[in-house]
């Protein structure tokens, strides 16, 4: 009887086409379709509850909720205070912990393994491999995120949101790839596109603040190779193009990342105040660059800051800025109508140790091991997200795309001519533990599918092993550190993993990847 | 001026002799004496505050506080829910998380690297190397904790406490080493002394519940070697000796660990109810054996329990028991007069994977790497320990000895003819972050000094390296995973480490180690 019911419900789903949270058609990945079919009845009930909550809120505020996504740089799983890091590791960031405990903290949130890929994933809801832009962009590189991709900023603009971004764009330097041409009304971006920019800043620093000050051979290297690494910062406005940022563009100094971050939060809070009373809701994408390998002159000597880890000082600066943001939301009386999500873009970049991030897991930035892709994340929404929750569910950064679309009532604006990997997680945020609609992850590194997670199991794909998972098959829930490969006790899980891989490939065959504009960058691309 | 003051205060300290929390003389280790001298003024002020708090409590309850120490088995750093484990790893233990968030949770608590050593350390306040009993006892071994050692149960008995223990004694099977002869009024102990006991139980299990059921060759092995591994359990009473536990002694079955645990909590709560209204306070030492590699028939199929990890089911049983204990304290109205400390005895024992503990850190049980010795711990004392704290301080299991003595007003009963490694941490518990009086740890494995921590730095002692720390020198606060040895940025820390080692050796010269009764067991001793 139960089987008959689920078959019947499955048929209804098939007749209606794949459903997002609100029932409009777009193309999820194959494994989601199968999972959705099995859960159609429960999710339909949940969707009613979700809709009722959002409708009540909309009645109260007279508009859809505001959305703020904070993407940070190279902060590993275990680095925040609530995970045993924070002040325990010399980077006291109490506001981030408050965000975690006042809202939802996630032990199992996933990003792509490096900077540009995670930004692509968040902006498009798609794995980079589908978009034609696969790996980290380096300064001077001329390709970028295809204008034919649809960003969440475009979708939210279409849904009548104010849209703005601050920080590290890293999706292409050329004007056609720029945020003001990819859906943002306003953007303050582009400074410090990649690591060389930081190297140059550190080189220019004669104070010894940066670890690589007076990098030997740098001048000679630049002269010999004829490369100009100076990269300007821009403000961009939709329909008006870009302008260099006065006083910062082209001018390299160790203080400029800090100045840029300070200017960002000043602008952001002013912009939010301006939009707080607007008829339209807003979307803010704050891609804070500065946590990666920066130093804050303001906080280098602050109490509790590890002086051997300059990044710690920037974490403290960031903490102050997040507090300013939350204060603004409260002062304006819009906290309860604003979803704030904080997430890191990937694991730590140990190359800069001791000024670098850290993770308790195996691997680091660039790896599909958990240390590269499992990242700290929090969601905060007073009145809508009950405090003190740490769901057991897992989700992926692409889900933020689809969730934002659903919150804006714009699921129907997601293109239906391509696969969208992002899954609507409004249910997880509003209903809590057990409501993630994701039970799989494909871990890509560029165009290489490095690992697959299905339910509790993760298999590292090793073609050279003839398809046998061997010791690289983990119960990732039991063993997040990927210490104990276990083929024998989990052999039964091979078949479902192969099955979802077939479903995944089926969707690729139906909706082929966008071909890269240029040959794939290089394996040597620095991860930044 | 400041220097003069601290010199003057130092001289006063020297004149008065080394001070414990309440000013009575015993012999701390050398590095503590130096640290105490530097902090004499501040600690004197703190001691006034501590005394005032305890005096007020004593006025309210008419007696000294009750003390309950819960020692668990092989639970690694990262295994509890508040650390990202718990239900996230298939072992839902909400009461342990409640204990953590209602009290103090510790990211940096340390034990000895294995079972018997940690029990020695807790009972005597001394590193095992000083006591003549250095490594894990195996069933049939005839040595044990010297009756000339002074246990915390003896000290608290002298201070007019009721004293009782339940669980895994593991400090010697012979009557002279037994708990009823080492200070406990009552003890229910001795079942399952070591791993072979568990092997036998699993062998007897024909249900397939245990992973090694029908261990091939086991019968033949026992017959050939002529070894009798059956070990009885006992109840012991001070002055009356021991009696076998009816129905459990000698009778091997997979259910008996569970039956033993169930009986323990039943007895313990009844005993506490009986003592709640006594004029005298009580001390309970609950050395729960069963978390190591056991299974609970009651919870094997409970929701959220990972069926591939039988230990998870026993964690859930333990969680239920801890809840029963806390409920009893509340029902009796004595929660506010009772300090409860929960700590694991060492890191996980991966040999039993997938039925085993886990840690996010490097290394495991038996190692002086953090994975072997850094353990989850919580302290709970409503009204006395403010909720929601996670101090940055570190402490060691020996400190529980000295802290209990101080709470009982019995610091003067600590023997002054030997070194006591335990440091009074009443200040940490009652005043919070920054009040640990420990800034070093000596990590021993048997008689081998494996590593030294001083402030943020940990050096692994590698004699073969000619004394140069090389890559085994860690900033352990930045790098708890011991991933990035850093000689260069921390070379300055070598001298202080050498200095505290000299102070440590100085105290050993003055107060030599008790010689072992028998030749040191064996490197092959199973860790259990």
Tab-separated table of N, CA and C in Angstrom, chain B residues 305-417:
chain	number	residue	atom	x	y	z
B	305	UNK	N	21.306	5.733	16.231
B	305	UNK	CA	22.510	4.999	16.632
B	305	UNK	C	23.102	4.292	15.411
B	306	UNK	N	24.374	4.506	15.198
B	306	UNK	CA	25.081	3.866	14.091
B	306	UNK	C	25.254	2.384	14.391
B	307	UNK	N	24.610	1.561	13.600
B	307	UNK	CA	24.631	0.116	13.881
B	307	UNK	C	25.984	-0.521	13.606
B	308	UNK	N	26.828	0.176	12.847
B	308	UNK	CA	28.169	-0.352	12.610
B	308	UNK	C	29.133	-0.026	13.735
B	309	UNK	N	28.653	0.731	14.715
B	309	UNK	CA	29.507	1.133	15.829
B	309	UNK	C	28.798	0.771	17.116
B	310	UNK	N	29.078	-0.439	17.606
B	310	UNK	CA	28.367	-0.907	18.793
B	310	UNK	C	28.633	-0.016	19.999
B	311	UNK	N	29.814	0.595	20.025
B	311	UNK	CA	30.112	1.494	21.131
B	311	UNK	C	29.091	2.627	21.220
B	312	UNK	N	28.592	3.048	20.048
B	312	UNK	CA	27.612	4.137	20.031
B	312	UNK	C	26.406	3.783	20.893
B	313	UNK	N	25.995	2.518	20.856
B	313	UNK	CA	24.824	2.117	21.648
B	313	UNK	C	25.137	2.218	23.144
B	314	UNK	N	26.382	1.977	23.487
B	314	UNK	CA	26.738	2.087	24.904
B	314	UNK	C	26.882	3.546	25.343
B	315	UNK	N	27.287	4.398	24.405
B	315	UNK	CA	27.312	5.839	24.695
B	315	UNK	C	25.899	6.313	25.031
B	316	UNK	N	24.933	5.795	24.285
B	316	UNK	CA	23.544	6.197	24.505
B	316	UNK	C	23.061	5.686	25.863
B	317	UNK	N	23.453	4.463	26.211
B	317	UNK	CA	23.132	3.933	27.536
B	317	UNK	C	23.773	4.816	28.621
B	318	UNK	N	25.023	5.161	28.408
B	318	UNK	CA	25.733	6.020	29.370
B	318	UNK	C	25.029	7.367	29.505
B	319	UNK	N	24.608	7.917	28.384
B	319	UNK	CA	23.895	9.195	28.409
B	319	UNK	C	22.655	9.103	29.302
B	320	UNK	N	21.928	7.999	29.170
B	320	UNK	CA	20.740	7.778	30.001
B	320	UNK	C	21.132	7.731	31.484
B	321	UNK	N	22.244	7.067	31.755
B	321	UNK	CA	22.694	6.950	33.153
B	321	UNK	C	23.124	8.296	33.736
B	322	UNK	N	23.809	9.092	32.919
B	322	UNK	CA	24.214	10.414	33.407
B	322	UNK	C	22.971	11.253	33.699
B	323	UNK	N	21.967	11.112	32.829
B	323	UNK	CA	20.715	11.840	33.081
B	323	UNK	C	20.094	11.392	34.402
B	324	UNK	N	20.118	10.092	34.670
B	324	UNK	CA	19.575	9.580	35.940
B	324	UNK	C	20.340	10.179	37.121
B	325	UNK	N	21.637	10.288	36.967
B	325	UNK	CA	22.460	10.868	38.037
B	325	UNK	C	22.086	12.333	38.280
B	326	UNK	N	22.008	13.109	37.190
B	326	UNK	CA	21.688	14.539	37.334
B	326	UNK	C	20.286	14.716	37.909
B	327	UNK	N	19.354	13.874	37.449
B	327	UNK	CA	17.989	13.941	37.974
B	327	UNK	C	17.989	13.702	39.483
B	328	UNK	N	18.782	12.720	39.909
B	328	UNK	CA	18.849	12.415	41.336
B	328	UNK	C	19.375	13.615	42.132
B	329	UNK	N	20.412	14.232	41.616
B	329	UNK	CA	20.977	15.395	42.315
B	329	UNK	C	19.939	16.503	42.441
B	330	UNK	N	19.186	16.709	41.360
B	330	UNK	CA	18.166	17.764	41.387
B	330	UNK	C	17.019	17.397	42.326
B	331	UNK	N	16.559	16.146	42.224
B	331	UNK	CA	15.455	15.704	43.074
B	331	UNK	C	15.799	15.827	44.561
B	332	UNK	N	17.059	15.555	44.852
B	332	UNK	CA	17.481	15.609	46.258
B	332	UNK	C	17.828	17.033	46.695
B	333	UNK	N	17.777	17.973	45.749
B	333	UNK	CA	18.072	19.367	46.089
B	333	UNK	C	19.537	19.622	46.392
B	334	UNK	N	20.415	18.764	45.861
B	334	UNK	CA	21.839	18.923	46.184
B	334	UNK	C	22.694	19.251	44.961
B	335	UNK	N	22.032	19.491	43.814
B	335	UNK	CA	22.812	19.799	42.599
B	335	UNK	C	23.736	20.992	42.840
B	336	UNK	N	23.244	21.991	43.550
B	336	UNK	CA	24.046	23.202	43.750
B	336	UNK	C	25.166	23.006	44.771
B	337	UNK	N	25.145	21.868	45.431
B	337	UNK	CA	26.267	21.566	46.330
B	337	UNK	C	27.113	20.412	45.810
B	338	UNK	N	27.030	20.158	44.507
B	338	UNK	CA	27.750	19.007	43.952
B	338	UNK	C	28.502	19.381	42.677
B	339	UNK	N	29.798	19.223	42.713
B	339	UNK	CA	30.616	19.367	41.504
B	339	UNK	C	30.606	18.049	40.744
B	340	UNK	N	30.217	18.108	39.470
B	340	UNK	CA	30.286	16.924	38.608
B	340	UNK	C	31.313	17.193	37.511
B	341	UNK	N	32.318	16.355	37.423
B	341	UNK	CA	33.291	16.454	36.326
B	341	UNK	C	33.221	15.179	35.505
B	342	UNK	N	33.138	15.349	34.197
B	342	UNK	CA	33.119	14.228	33.248
B	342	UNK	C	34.378	14.321	32.409
B	343	UNK	N	35.103	13.219	32.294
B	343	UNK	CA	36.336	13.241	31.488
B	343	UNK	C	36.589	11.839	30.929
B	344	UNK	N	37.199	11.799	29.770
B	344	UNK	CA	37.586	10.506	29.195
B	344	UNK	C	38.999	10.150	29.651
B	345	UNK	N	39.308	8.858	29.656
B	345	UNK	CA	40.608	8.435	30.203
B	345	UNK	C	41.746	8.510	29.206
B	346	UNK	N	41.415	8.557	27.924
B	346	UNK	CA	42.443	8.673	26.881
B	346	UNK	C	41.737	8.710	25.534
B	347	UNK	N	42.505	8.758	24.473
B	347	UNK	CA	41.936	8.800	23.129
B	347	UNK	C	41.368	7.458	22.692
B	348	UNK	N	40.915	7.384	21.457
B	348	UNK	CA	40.232	6.190	20.974
B	348	UNK	C	41.183	5.019	20.728
B	349	UNK	N	40.600	3.855	20.716
B	349	UNK	CA	41.352	2.633	20.449
B	349	UNK	C	40.896	2.107	19.097
B	350	UNK	N	41.602	2.529	18.075
B	350	UNK	CA	41.157	2.238	16.719
B	350	UNK	C	41.245	0.755	16.365
B	351	UNK	N	41.980	-0.002	17.190
B	351	UNK	CA	42.155	-1.418	16.874
B	351	UNK	C	40.809	-2.116	16.715
B	352	UNK	N	39.780	-1.569	17.358
B	352	UNK	CA	38.469	-2.207	17.298
B	352	UNK	C	37.550	-1.614	16.237
B	353	UNK	N	38.072	-0.667	15.445
B	353	UNK	CA	37.276	-0.062	14.387
B	353	UNK	C	36.574	-1.139	13.551
B	354	UNK	N	35.313	-1.010	13.194
B	354	UNK	CA	34.484	0.195	13.317
B	354	UNK	C	33.777	0.350	14.668
B	355	UNK	N	33.915	-0.639	15.587
B	355	UNK	CA	33.370	-0.421	16.929
B	355	UNK	C	34.469	0.180	17.788
B	356	UNK	N	34.564	1.493	17.811
B	356	UNK	CA	35.632	2.131	18.581
B	356	UNK	C	35.351	3.610	18.714
B	357	UNK	N	36.167	4.240	19.519
B	357	UNK	CA	36.118	5.690	19.629
B	357	UNK	C	36.723	6.343	18.397
B	358	UNK	N	36.872	7.670	18.482
B	358	UNK	CA	37.359	8.445	17.341
B	358	UNK	C	37.935	9.752	17.856
B	359	UNK	N	38.880	10.284	17.144
B	359	UNK	CA	39.311	11.643	17.453
B	359	UNK	C	39.642	12.365	16.168
B	360	UNK	N	39.477	13.678	16.195
B	360	UNK	CA	39.842	14.495	15.048
B	360	UNK	C	41.335	14.773	15.039
B	361	UNK	N	41.989	14.484	16.154
B	361	UNK	CA	43.407	14.812	16.294
B	361	UNK	C	44.281	13.683	15.765
B	362	UNK	N	45.581	13.928	15.745
B	362	UNK	CA	46.538	12.925	15.283
B	362	UNK	C	46.855	11.979	16.433
B	363	UNK	N	46.992	10.714	16.112
B	363	UNK	CA	47.335	9.738	17.127
B	363	UNK	C	46.098	9.186	17.802
B	364	UNK	N	46.321	8.230	18.693
B	364	UNK	CA	45.218	7.580	19.389
B	364	UNK	C	45.738	7.047	20.718
B	365	UNK	N	44.904	6.293	21.396
B	365	UNK	CA	45.260	5.729	22.697
B	365	UNK	C	46.683	5.169	22.713
B	366	UNK	N	47.415	5.491	23.751
B	366	UNK	CA	48.781	5.002	23.857
B	366	UNK	C	49.813	6.002	23.367
B	367	UNK	N	49.395	6.953	22.537
B	367	UNK	CA	50.307	7.964	22.005
B	367	UNK	C	50.366	9.191	22.904
B	368	UNK	N	51.507	9.862	22.908
B	368	UNK	CA	51.551	11.184	23.544
B	368	UNK	C	51.213	12.280	22.537
B	369	UNK	N	50.917	11.893	21.292
B	369	UNK	CA	50.295	12.842	20.367
B	369	UNK	C	48.956	13.265	20.965
B	370	UNK	N	48.450	14.406	20.529
B	370	UNK	CA	47.233	14.944	21.153
B	370	UNK	C	46.061	13.953	21.084
B	371	UNK	N	45.984	13.196	20.010
B	371	UNK	CA	44.897	12.224	19.868
B	371	UNK	C	44.873	11.183	20.971
B	372	UNK	N	46.006	10.956	21.598
B	372	UNK	CA	46.068	9.992	22.692
B	372	UNK	C	45.712	10.573	24.044
B	373	UNK	N	45.991	11.863	24.228
B	373	UNK	CA	45.911	12.432	25.578
B	373	UNK	C	44.969	13.621	25.739
B	374	UNK	N	44.648	14.319	24.653
B	374	UNK	CA	43.697	15.433	24.789
B	374	UNK	C	42.298	14.823	24.706
B	375	UNK	N	41.489	15.068	25.709
B	375	UNK	CA	40.214	14.359	25.821
B	375	UNK	C	39.081	15.343	26.096
B	376	UNK	N	37.850	14.972	25.715
B	376	UNK	CA	36.713	15.827	26.060
B	376	UNK	C	36.493	15.821	27.569
B	377	UNK	N	36.075	16.952	28.107
B	377	UNK	CA	35.799	17.046	29.541
B	377	UNK	C	34.807	18.175	29.792
B	378	UNK	N	34.007	18.007	30.822
B	378	UNK	CA	33.051	19.031	31.224
B	378	UNK	C	33.014	19.113	32.754
B	379	UNK	N	32.694	20.303	33.239
B	379	UNK	CA	32.483	20.482	34.684
B	379	UNK	C	31.146	21.176	34.877
B	380	UNK	N	30.354	20.667	35.802
B	380	UNK	CA	28.959	21.116	35.976
B	380	UNK	C	28.696	21.332	37.451
B	381	UNK	N	28.189	22.464	37.811
B	381	UNK	CA	27.943	22.778	39.221
B	381	UNK	C	27.002	23.991	39.248
B	382	UNK	N	25.697	23.734	39.175
B	382	UNK	CA	24.742	24.855	39.040
B	382	UNK	C	24.937	25.882	40.161
B	383	UNK	N	24.957	27.128	39.778
B	383	UNK	CA	25.123	28.194	40.759
B	383	UNK	C	26.573	28.516	41.071
B	384	UNK	N	27.453	27.567	40.877
B	384	UNK	CA	28.871	27.795	41.171
B	384	UNK	C	29.697	27.929	39.886
B	385	UNK	N	29.354	27.115	38.886
B	385	UNK	CA	30.006	27.231	37.582
B	385	UNK	C	28.984	27.852	36.636
B	386	UNK	N	29.295	29.055	36.169
B	386	UNK	CA	28.350	29.746	35.275
B	386	UNK	C	28.238	28.984	33.961
B	387	UNK	N	27.018	28.899	33.414
B	387	UNK	CA	26.820	28.117	32.184
B	387	UNK	C	27.465	28.752	30.957
B	388	UNK	N	27.656	27.920	29.937
B	388	UNK	CA	28.082	28.426	28.627
B	388	UNK	C	29.545	28.793	28.507
B	389	UNK	N	30.365	28.358	29.439
B	389	UNK	CA	31.786	28.718	29.380
B	389	UNK	C	32.609	27.643	28.669
B	390	UNK	N	33.560	28.078	27.875
B	390	UNK	CA	34.561	27.132	27.353
B	390	UNK	C	35.943	27.776	27.450
B	391	UNK	N	36.519	27.671	28.648
B	391	UNK	CA	37.789	28.365	28.893
B	391	UNK	C	38.871	27.921	27.912
B	392	UNK	N	39.774	28.841	27.688
B	392	UNK	CA	40.905	28.592	26.800
B	392	UNK	C	42.014	27.834	27.541
B	393	UNK	N	41.870	27.689	28.830
B	393	UNK	CA	42.909	27.099	29.686
B	393	UNK	C	43.081	25.603	29.424
B	394	UNK	N	44.239	25.102	29.788
B	394	UNK	CA	44.410	23.656	29.761
B	394	UNK	C	44.693	23.132	31.168
B	395	UNK	N	44.345	21.879	31.381
B	395	UNK	CA	44.573	21.233	32.673
B	395	UNK	C	44.772	19.741	32.460
B	396	UNK	N	45.126	19.057	33.533
B	396	UNK	CA	45.503	17.648	33.448
B	396	UNK	C	44.717	16.846	34.477
B	397	UNK	N	44.482	15.587	34.165
B	397	UNK	CA	43.637	14.750	35.024
B	397	UNK	C	44.158	14.665	36.464
B	398	UNK	N	45.468	14.785	36.664
B	398	UNK	CA	45.999	14.809	38.043
B	398	UNK	C	45.412	15.975	38.841
B	399	UNK	N	45.036	17.041	38.144
B	399	UNK	CA	44.512	18.226	38.835
B	399	UNK	C	43.214	17.916	39.583
B	400	UNK	N	42.489	16.893	39.117
B	400	UNK	CA	41.231	16.558	39.795
B	400	UNK	C	41.493	16.095	41.232
B	401	UNK	N	42.622	15.448	41.445
B	401	UNK	CA	43.022	15.014	42.783
B	401	UNK	C	43.158	16.230	43.708
B	402	UNK	N	43.972	17.169	43.286
B	402	UNK	CA	44.309	18.310	44.140
B	402	UNK	C	43.105	19.236	44.321
B	403	UNK	N	42.314	19.342	43.274
B	403	UNK	CA	41.115	20.183	43.355
B	403	UNK	C	40.110	19.601	44.354
B	404	UNK	N	39.939	18.292	44.312
B	404	UNK	CA	39.026	17.651	45.274
B	404	UNK	C	39.523	17.870	46.705
B	405	UNK	N	40.828	17.730	46.891
B	405	UNK	CA	41.392	17.942	48.231
B	405	UNK	C	41.114	19.364	48.714
B	406	UNK	N	41.288	20.314	47.806
B	406	UNK	CA	41.055	21.718	48.181
B	406	UNK	C	39.574	21.969	48.508
B	407	UNK	N	38.683	21.403	47.712
B	407	UNK	CA	37.254	21.604	47.960
B	407	UNK	C	36.844	21.000	49.302
B	408	UNK	N	37.530	19.929	49.681
B	408	UNK	CA	37.233	19.275	50.961
B	408	UNK	C	37.950	19.949	52.128
B	409	UNK	N	38.703	20.997	51.810
B	409	UNK	CA	39.489	21.646	52.865
B	409	UNK	C	40.590	20.743	53.401
B	410	UNK	N	41.087	19.884	52.519
B	410	UNK	CA	42.019	18.851	52.978
B	410	UNK	C	43.349	18.897	52.244
B	411	UNK	N	43.694	20.089	51.744
B	411	UNK	CA	44.985	20.200	51.051
B	411	UNK	C	46.134	19.792	51.972
B	412	UNK	N	45.947	20.047	53.264
B	412	UNK	CA	47.019	19.694	54.212
B	412	UNK	C	47.177	18.187	54.387
B	413	UNK	N	46.233	17.428	53.887
B	413	UNK	CA	46.341	15.968	54.011
B	413	UNK	C	47.098	15.341	52.832
B	414	UNK	N	47.423	16.156	51.846
B	414	UNK	CA	48.236	15.638	50.735
B	414	UNK	C	49.649	15.402	51.255
B	415	UNK	N	50.207	14.216	51.040
B	415	UNK	CA	51.526	13.912	51.598
B	415	UNK	C	52.590	14.906	51.126
B	416	UNK	N	53.467	15.264	52.010
B	416	UNK	CA	54.512	16.233	51.664
B	416	UNK	C	55.853	15.541	51.421
B	417	UNK	N	55.850	14.208	51.438
B	417	UNK	CA	57.107	13.468	51.235
B	417	UNK	C	57.281	12.991	49.801
